[in-house]
Structures are given as C-alpha cells and as structure tokens.
Amino acid sequence: MVKLGRQTEEGKIMQEVKRVLQNGEHFNFVCKMCGNCCNEMLIKLTPYDIIRLSAGLNLPTHEFIPQYVLFLKLQDTGWFLPVLKHVKKGECLFKRGKKCRIHPYRPLPCRLFPVGRSEENFVLQMSLYCKGLLTGCRWNLNSWLEASEAITYLEMSKLYYDFMEEILQSYELKTISDKQYKLFFKIVYDFDGARLDLTCSGINDKTKVKYCLAMGKWFLERFSEPHLLEELSEEQFLDAYEKQGRMVLKQLIEQQ
C-alpha cells in the first residue's frame, strides 16, 4: 500500500492510496464528471495513444505532437517518453468545463482510472479527489477493462514497452548523435510524418504502431554507428527508408 500526496489549488494535500487489485476482487465506481482527475496528472502516452488521439482530432501525427505532447528524457537511459501537455494551472488541454472533449479517444491512463498500473500489478487508486469511488456500479478487473475498452490499449502498451526494453538493452542511446536521436524518435512516434509517401490506406491503428516500431528497430540496426548515417545523402537515406518501409507494410498488411 502506497500513500501519495497531491496538492490542490486550495493548497490542501489530497491523500491517495494505491491498493493492488486481487483476482476476483470487486470495487464500486461511477464517474461523477467532477473533472478532478484531469488536473495535475502526468499522462504517459504510447504510440497507439498518439495515433488514436490524432485520429480523434482529425490531425496528422506531425501536427498533433507539437500541439499536445511533451517529451520527458529519462536521464539514466536517454529514452524520450511522451506525455500529454497541460495548461499552466494544471488542467488537461482537452478538458472542457468538467468534461473531456476527446473521451472516446482518451489514452490508456485515463481509460483505466480509477484502476492503474504498478509494475506488473493492477492497482485501485483510492483518491480522495475522485467523487465516484465507492459508489455506483460494482466491477471486477475484467469487467472494468472491457467496459472502458482498455484491452487493446493494454496490448499495444505492452508491445511498446517491450520494444523500449529491447532497444535499451541493445543500444546505448546516450551515445548516439543528435541527428540519430531526432530521426529515431520521429520514426517511433510520428507515424504520418515518418511514413513519407508510402501508401497506407486500409491499415488499422495497431498495424500503424507495429510499422513505427519495426521501422525504429530497422533504423538503429542499419544506422547504429553515426558515420553510417552521415555517409548517406538525404535522398539516399529516404530511398533506403522507403524500400524498407514498403516491405514492412506489405508484411504487416498480410498479417492484419
């Protein structure tokens, strides 16, 4: 059991207790649309979250990312983790009054709440700022994941974090060049910007994420040494990327 303090606008500390959800355990919850969970929360994103949010706002990812995403550099690894931007007073940019204007496309942390993740466990976030806890419908973990449509998000989150772990075990990202950094993370997170002019009609969002991760892995395998990238002109790099991208897309579309 972990207790955390959260500062409110009134200067009071709101206590939160995270309790591991046991198999078959039930909890009561109904969203009261109080909007309290949309304030001062660190919402980590995955490539799937970014693609779904972009689609919900009818924006390409290369427009969505600079408007709504911040990247936090994990100093011990060199990895850049995307999180949702918030306005200065701490509210989510998508909050409208006490409602969420992208609710059907909300990212995994919002989708799971009041359930959260702690290492390999699901936890119930017993937050005093949430007015819907201990009231309303009776849920167990499986029924809540189904109702919140979180199962696919969890699947794609695991795919992303497994990819992240594999990359960090295989490469020393802190030593690569700025150019490599920018290209690698653009490929991983910015589907619409990184796919160039490849034909992508008819592929689903899960396939888009798999494409980004596969191309990110290819990029580091092909250009792990800085000189390998520097020796190519921009045109030569784009030709190599497009050739690989076409092959990856063909394989992924066949697997859909």
XYZ file of C-alpha atoms in Angstrom, residues 35-134:
100
model
C -13.070 16.726 -13.547
C -10.676 16.397 -10.603
C -8.686 13.594 -12.233
C -7.983 15.896 -15.223
C -5.805 18.218 -13.151
C -2.088 17.970 -12.426
C -1.848 14.404 -13.679
C 1.145 13.006 -15.568
C -0.437 11.150 -18.501
C 2.143 8.952 -20.205
C 1.440 8.168 -23.843
C 2.309 5.304 -26.152
C 2.483 5.397 -29.968
C -1.004 3.865 -30.008
C -2.357 6.655 -27.789
C -0.818 9.253 -30.098
C -2.293 7.681 -33.222
C -5.747 7.313 -31.659
C -5.791 10.868 -30.285
C -4.618 12.256 -33.626
C -7.403 10.403 -35.421
C -9.955 11.673 -32.904
C -8.909 15.261 -33.558
C -8.629 14.680 -37.321
C -4.975 15.713 -37.266
C -1.901 14.009 -38.729
C 0.521 12.954 -36.016
C 3.096 15.532 -37.137
C 0.572 18.274 -36.271
C -0.814 16.635 -33.144
C 2.552 16.035 -31.452
C 3.868 19.637 -31.277
C 0.477 20.904 -30.085
C -0.312 18.360 -27.400
C 2.773 16.303 -26.471
C 5.835 16.898 -24.322
C 8.810 14.540 -24.267
C 10.467 13.690 -20.968
C 14.025 12.431 -21.263
C 14.768 9.515 -18.968
C 18.251 10.561 -17.897
C 19.512 7.111 -16.995
C 18.611 5.664 -20.405
C 18.362 8.516 -22.897
C 14.814 7.466 -23.836
C 12.235 10.157 -24.642
C 8.849 9.367 -23.108
C 5.796 11.244 -24.485
C 3.301 12.778 -22.051
C 0.249 14.994 -22.523
C 0.789 18.727 -22.217
C -1.162 20.581 -19.545
C -2.052 24.241 -19.260
C -0.231 26.339 -16.647
C -2.823 25.880 -13.929
C -2.525 22.138 -14.325
C -5.633 21.266 -16.333
C -5.565 18.870 -19.243
C -5.726 20.657 -22.598
C -8.707 18.511 -23.533
C -10.785 19.461 -20.511
C -13.899 21.467 -21.362
C -15.669 22.509 -18.199
C -15.868 19.231 -16.322
C -15.968 17.070 -19.435
C -13.358 15.616 -21.790
C -13.671 16.568 -25.442
C -11.670 13.531 -26.624
C -13.285 10.998 -24.289
C -13.835 8.280 -26.947
C -10.120 8.517 -27.836
C -8.715 9.068 -24.334
C -5.308 7.486 -23.609
C -4.773 4.398 -21.505
C -4.165 6.051 -18.070
C -7.452 7.987 -18.401
C -9.229 4.902 -19.708
C -8.112 2.757 -16.777
C -8.854 5.225 -13.958
C -9.559 4.549 -11.088
C -7.536 1.469 -11.925
C -3.835 1.996 -12.541
C -0.660 0.028 -13.081
C 2.213 -0.559 -10.661
C 4.965 -2.697 -12.135
C 3.164 -5.906 -13.147
C 0.090 -5.318 -10.999
C -3.214 -3.546 -11.472
C -3.984 -1.236 -8.573
C -7.072 0.599 -7.366
C -6.268 4.287 -6.913
C -8.213 5.283 -3.804
C -8.041 9.027 -4.412
C -9.947 11.412 -2.174
C -10.262 13.890 -5.051
C -12.354 11.368 -7.011
C -16.051 11.699 -6.165
C -17.065 8.485 -7.913
C -15.235 5.929 -5.800
C -17.177 3.579 -3.525
